[in-house]
Amino acid sequence: MNYFILIILFVPQLSSSDISEPWQIGFQDPATPIMEGIINLHHDLMFFICLISIFVSWMLIKTIWHFNKHTNPKASSLAHGTVIEIIWTVTPAIILLIIAIPSFSLLYALDEIVSPTITIKTIGHQWYWSYEYSDYTNEDGEFLNFDSYMIAEEDLTMGQFRLLEVDNTMVVPVNTHIRIVVSAADVLHSWAVPSLGIKCDAVPGRLNQTSLFIKREGIYYGQCSEICGINHGFMPIAVEAVKLPNYISWISNKFND
């Protein structure tokens, strides 16, 4: 029996984790309104793509069938038609306008930063991530910050995922507007989590920002999406969304560590 199936059967809480599955060709389950919008736009576009593909295929087949010397030995004298040229020029323009309306709305939502309750700074290093919760300080005025390294394969326990688990997850509360500030300390990185609909470049000397609003609890996995060196594939991202009381307890415990 497949080991993945065994893990799901014996560790049922992992079935809600958002990870890629073997032979997966679709999206991971969305956990944010942004990712839901991305998936809905994709499905809407696929509708138009299928219609256009069927129509173009039908035209090609019809052309190949009729425009040959065996079917029509006498060639047509028709060179062009004003009406048909207007139709095949205007129709694609109308389709693009129909597609543009939801696209602009989604692009605006991707750029919009709603007044955040929490701000988290994410810094990419070769080859790990560090997180800084700048909204909280201890008695000495120090921010809460920690590094997040990938757990080596030989240190994994039953139910953990290879190349995706980290020693310190980024913990955030659900149903809360969060601002993620992304940068890098050395080379280009990219902080990307598919289920959250986030892919933000980490550029040395520059701060990029994106917003986050997670609707359900869970652990969401991602990886660096910018080729950043020899260990590019070994700096995963793990975001754990919990209820607000659990988040407050986690913050308190982090300061006491």
CSV table of C-alpha atoms in Angstrom, one decimal:
chain,number,residue,atom,x,y,z
A,1,MET,CA,0.0,0.0,0.0
A,2,ASN,CA,1.1,3.5,-0.8
A,3,TYR,CA,3.0,5.1,2.2
A,4,PHE,CA,1.0,8.4,1.6
A,5,ILE,CA,-2.3,6.5,2.1
A,6,LEU,CA,-0.9,4.8,5.2
A,7,ILE,CA,0.0,8.2,6.7
A,8,ILE,CA,-3.5,9.6,6.0
A,9,LEU,CA,-5.2,6.5,7.6
A,10,PHE,CA,-3.1,6.4,10.8
A,11,VAL,CA,-2.6,10.2,11.2
A,12,PRO,CA,-6.0,11.6,10.2
A,13,GLN,CA,-5.2,15.2,11.3
A,14,LEU,CA,-2.7,15.4,8.4
A,15,SER,CA,-5.6,15.0,5.9
A,16,SER,CA,-6.4,18.7,6.4
A,17,SER,CA,-2.9,19.8,5.7
A,18,ASP,CA,-2.5,21.7,2.5
A,19,ILE,CA,0.3,20.0,0.5
A,20,SER,CA,0.8,18.9,-3.1
A,21,GLU,CA,-0.3,15.3,-3.8
A,22,PRO,CA,1.2,12.7,-6.1
A,23,TRP,CA,0.1,13.3,-9.7
A,24,GLN,CA,-1.8,16.4,-8.8
A,25,ILE,CA,-2.6,18.7,-11.8
A,26,GLY,CA,-5.1,21.0,-10.1
A,27,PHE,CA,-4.9,23.7,-7.4
A,28,GLN,CA,-4.5,23.0,-3.7
A,29,ASP,CA,-7.5,23.8,-1.6
A,30,PRO,CA,-7.7,27.6,-1.1
A,31,ALA,CA,-7.5,29.0,2.4
A,32,THR,CA,-7.8,32.8,1.6
A,33,PRO,CA,-10.2,34.9,-0.4
A,34,ILE,CA,-7.4,35.8,-2.9
A,35,MET,CA,-6.7,32.1,-3.7
A,36,GLU,CA,-10.4,31.5,-4.1
A,37,GLY,CA,-10.5,34.4,-6.6
A,38,ILE,CA,-7.5,33.0,-8.5
A,39,ILE,CA,-9.1,29.6,-8.8
A,40,ASN,CA,-12.5,31.0,-9.9
A,41,LEU,CA,-10.8,33.2,-12.5
A,42,HIS,CA,-8.9,30.2,-13.8
A,43,HIS,CA,-12.1,28.2,-14.2
A,44,ASP,CA,-13.9,31.1,-16.0
A,45,LEU,CA,-11.0,31.4,-18.4
A,46,MET,CA,-11.0,27.7,-19.0
A,47,PHE,CA,-14.6,28.0,-20.2
A,48,PHE,CA,-13.6,30.5,-22.9
A,49,ILE,CA,-10.5,28.5,-23.8
A,50,CYS,CA,-12.5,25.4,-24.3
A,51,LEU,CA,-15.0,27.1,-26.5
A,52,ILE,CA,-12.3,28.8,-28.6
A,53,SER,CA,-10.3,25.6,-28.9
A,54,ILE,CA,-13.4,23.7,-30.1
A,55,PHE,CA,-14.3,26.4,-32.6
A,56,VAL,CA,-10.8,26.8,-34.0
A,57,SER,CA,-10.4,23.0,-34.3
A,58,TRP,CA,-13.7,22.7,-36.2
A,59,MET,CA,-12.6,25.5,-38.5
A,60,LEU,CA,-9.3,23.7,-39.2
A,61,ILE,CA,-10.9,20.4,-39.9
A,62,LYS,CA,-13.5,22.0,-42.1
A,63,THR,CA,-10.8,23.9,-44.0
A,64,ILE,CA,-8.7,20.8,-44.5
A,65,TRP,CA,-11.7,18.7,-45.6
A,66,HIS,CA,-13.1,21.2,-48.1
A,67,PHE,CA,-10.1,23.0,-49.5
A,68,ASN,CA,-8.4,20.2,-51.3
A,69,LYS,CA,-8.4,19.1,-55.0
A,70,HIS,CA,-10.4,15.9,-54.3
A,71,THR,CA,-13.3,17.4,-52.6
A,72,ASN,CA,-13.4,20.7,-54.5
A,73,PRO,CA,-11.5,20.4,-57.8
A,74,LYS,CA,-12.7,23.9,-58.8
A,75,ALA,CA,-11.2,26.5,-56.5
A,76,SER,CA,-13.4,29.2,-55.1
A,77,SER,CA,-12.9,32.7,-56.4
A,78,LEU,CA,-13.7,34.3,-53.0
A,79,ALA,CA,-10.7,36.1,-51.7
A,80,HIS,CA,-12.0,37.9,-48.6
A,81,GLY,CA,-15.2,39.2,-47.0
A,82,THR,CA,-15.7,42.4,-45.1
A,83,VAL,CA,-18.3,41.0,-42.7
A,84,ILE,CA,-16.3,38.0,-41.6
A,85,GLU,CA,-13.2,40.1,-41.1
A,86,ILE,CA,-15.2,42.5,-38.8
A,87,ILE,CA,-16.6,39.5,-36.9
A,88,TRP,CA,-13.2,37.8,-36.2
A,89,THR,CA,-11.7,41.1,-35.2
A,90,VAL,CA,-14.5,42.3,-32.9
A,91,THR,CA,-15.4,39.0,-31.3
A,92,PRO,CA,-11.9,38.4,-29.7
A,93,ALA,CA,-12.0,42.0,-28.4
A,94,ILE,CA,-15.3,41.5,-26.7
A,95,ILE,CA,-14.0,38.2,-25.1
A,96,LEU,CA,-11.0,40.1,-23.8
A,97,LEU,CA,-13.2,42.8,-22.3
A,98,ILE,CA,-15.3,40.1,-20.6
A,99,ILE,CA,-12.1,38.5,-19.2
A,100,ALA,CA,-10.7,41.9,-18.1
A,101,ILE,CA,-13.5,42.8,-15.7
A,102,PRO,CA,-12.8,40.0,-13.1
A,103,SER,CA,-9.1,40.2,-13.8
A,104,PHE,CA,-8.9,43.9,-12.8
A,105,SER,CA,-10.9,43.2,-9.7
A,106,LEU,CA,-8.6,40.4,-8.7
A,107,LEU,CA,-5.4,42.4,-9.4
A,108,TYR,CA,-6.7,45.2,-7.2
A,109,ALA,CA,-7.4,42.8,-4.4
A,110,LEU,CA,-3.9,41.4,-4.7
A,111,ASP,CA,-2.4,44.8,-4.3
A,112,GLU,CA,-4.8,46.2,-1.7
A,113,ILE,CA,-3.4,46.2,1.9
A,114,VAL,CA,-6.3,46.3,4.3
A,115,SER,CA,-5.4,48.0,7.7
A,116,PRO,CA,-3.4,45.1,9.2
A,117,THR,CA,-3.8,43.8,12.7
A,118,ILE,CA,-0.5,42.1,12.6
A,119,THR,CA,2.7,42.8,10.6
A,120,ILE,CA,5.3,40.0,10.1
A,121,LYS,CA,8.6,40.6,8.4
A,122,THR,CA,10.0,37.6,6.4
A,123,ILE,CA,13.6,37.6,5.4
A,124,GLY,CA,15.2,35.0,3.0
A,125,HIS,CA,18.7,33.7,3.6
A,126,GLN,CA,20.8,31.1,1.9
A,127,TRP,CA,19.1,28.8,2.7
A,128,TYR,CA,16.5,29.4,5.4
A,129,TRP,CA,13.8,31.9,6.4
A,130,SER,CA,13.7,34.2,9.4
A,131,TYR,CA,10.6,35.8,10.8
A,132,GLU,CA,10.1,39.0,12.9
A,133,TYR,CA,6.9,39.9,14.7
A,134,SER,CA,7.5,43.6,15.0
A,135,ASP,CA,4.2,44.2,16.8
A,136,TYR,CA,5.5,42.6,20.0
A,137,THR,CA,8.4,43.4,22.3
A,138,ASN,CA,9.7,41.9,25.5
A,139,GLU,CA,10.8,43.9,28.6
A,140,ASP,CA,14.2,44.7,26.9
A,141,GLY,CA,12.4,46.2,23.9
A,142,GLU,CA,13.5,43.3,21.6
A,143,PHE,CA,11.2,42.1,18.8
A,144,LEU,CA,10.0,38.5,18.6
A,145,ASN,CA,12.1,36.9,15.9
A,146,PHE,CA,13.3,33.4,15.0
A,147,ASP,CA,14.8,31.4,12.2
A,148,SER,CA,13.1,28.6,10.3
A,149,TYR,CA,15.2,25.7,9.0
A,150,MET,CA,14.1,22.6,7.1
A,151,ILE,CA,14.0,19.4,9.1
A,152,ALA,CA,16.5,17.0,7.7
A,153,GLU,CA,15.1,13.8,6.2
A,154,GLU,CA,16.8,11.6,8.8
A,155,ASP,CA,15.1,13.6,11.6
A,156,LEU,CA,11.6,13.3,10.3
A,157,THR,CA,9.0,11.5,12.4
A,158,MET,CA,5.9,9.5,11.2
A,159,GLY,CA,3.5,11.8,9.4
A,160,GLN,CA,5.9,14.6,8.5
A,161,PHE,CA,6.5,15.6,4.9
A,162,ARG,CA,9.9,15.4,3.3
A,163,LEU,CA,11.4,18.7,2.2
A,164,LEU,CA,8.5,20.6,3.6
A,165,GLU,CA,8.8,20.4,7.4
A,166,VAL,CA,10.5,23.2,9.4
A,167,ASP,CA,11.7,23.4,13.0
A,168,ASN,CA,9.8,26.7,13.6
A,169,THR,CA,6.6,27.4,11.7
A,170,MET,CA,5.2,30.9,11.1
A,171,VAL,CA,2.1,31.0,13.4
A,172,VAL,CA,-0.7,33.3,12.5
A,173,PRO,CA,-4.3,33.7,13.7
A,174,VAL,CA,-7.3,32.9,11.4
A,175,ASN,CA,-9.8,35.6,10.3
A,176,THR,CA,-7.2,38.3,10.8
A,177,HIS,CA,-5.8,40.8,8.4
A,178,ILE,CA,-2.0,40.3,8.3
A,179,ARG,CA,0.6,42.2,6.4
A,180,ILE,CA,3.7,40.3,5.3
A,181,VAL,CA,6.8,42.3,4.6
A,182,VAL,CA,9.3,40.4,2.5
A,183,SER,CA,13.0,41.0,1.9
A,184,ALA,CA,16.3,39.1,1.5
A,185,ALA,CA,19.6,39.2,3.2
A,186,ASP,CA,21.8,38.0,0.4
A,187,VAL,CA,20.4,36.9,-3.0
A,188,LEU,CA,16.9,36.9,-4.6
A,189,HIS,CA,14.4,34.6,-3.0
A,190,SER,CA,10.6,34.2,-3.3
A,191,TRP,CA,8.2,33.6,-0.5
A,192,ALA,CA,5.4,31.4,-2.0
A,193,VAL,CA,2.6,29.4,-0.4
A,194,PRO,CA,0.1,28.0,-3.0
A,195,SER,CA,-2.9,27.5,-0.7
A,196,LEU,CA,-2.7,31.1,0.5
A,197,GLY,CA,-2.4,32.6,-3.0
A,198,ILE,CA,0.9,34.3,-2.2
A,199,LYS,CA,4.1,34.6,-4.2
A,200,CYS,CA,6.2,37.6,-3.2
A,201,ASP,CA,9.8,38.2,-4.3
A,202,ALA,CA,12.4,38.7,-1.6
A,203,VAL,CA,14.9,41.3,-3.0
A,204,PRO,CA,18.0,42.4,-1.0
A,205,GLY,CA,17.8,46.0,0.1
A,206,ARG,CA,14.1,46.3,-0.8
A,207,LEU,CA,10.8,45.7,1.1
A,208,ASN,CA,7.9,44.1,-0.7
A,209,GLN,CA,4.6,43.6,1.0
A,210,THR,CA,1.5,41.5,0.6
A,211,SER,CA,-1.6,40.8,2.6
A,212,LEU,CA,-2.9,37.6,4.1
A,213,PHE,CA,-6.4,36.7,5.5
A,214,ILE,CA,-6.7,33.0,6.3
A,215,LYS,CA,-10.2,31.6,6.7
A,216,ARG,CA,-9.6,28.2,8.2
A,217,GLU,CA,-7.1,26.5,10.6
A,218,GLY,CA,-4.4,24.3,9.2
A,219,ILE,CA,-0.7,24.1,8.2
A,220,TYR,CA,0.1,25.5,4.8
A,221,TYR,CA,3.3,24.6,3.0
A,222,GLY,CA,5.3,26.4,0.4
A,223,GLN,CA,8.8,26.7,-0.9
A,224,CYS,CA,11.2,29.3,-2.3
A,225,SER,CA,10.2,30.0,-5.9
A,226,GLU,CA,13.3,31.8,-7.0
A,227,ILE,CA,16.4,29.8,-7.9
A,228,CYS,CA,18.7,31.1,-5.2
A,229,GLY,CA,21.6,28.7,-5.1
A,230,ILE,CA,22.7,25.2,-4.5
A,231,ASN,CA,20.2,24.6,-1.7
A,232,HIS,CA,17.3,26.3,-3.3
A,233,GLY,CA,15.1,23.3,-2.9
A,234,PHE,CA,15.8,23.0,0.8
A,235,MET,CA,14.3,26.2,2.3
A,236,PRO,CA,10.6,25.3,2.7
A,237,ILE,CA,7.9,27.5,4.2
A,238,ALA,CA,5.3,26.4,6.8
A,239,VAL,CA,2.5,28.7,7.9
A,240,GLU,CA,0.3,27.4,10.8
A,241,ALA,CA,-3.1,29.1,11.2
A,242,VAL,CA,-4.6,28.8,14.6
A,243,LYS,CA,-7.4,30.3,16.7
A,244,LEU,CA,-6.7,33.7,18.3
A,245,PRO,CA,-6.4,32.3,21.9
A,246,ASN,CA,-3.9,29.7,20.7
A,247,TYR,CA,-2.0,32.4,18.9
A,248,ILE,CA,-1.8,34.6,22.0
A,249,SER,CA,-0.5,31.6,24.0
A,250,TRP,CA,2.1,30.9,21.3
A,251,ILE,CA,3.4,34.5,21.4
A,252,SER,CA,3.6,34.3,25.2
A,253,ASN,CA,5.5,31.0,25.1
A,254,LYS,CA,7.9,32.3,22.4
A,255,PHE,CA,8.9,35.2,24.6
A,256,ASN,CA,9.4,32.9,27.6
A,257,ASP,CA,11.7,30.5,25.6
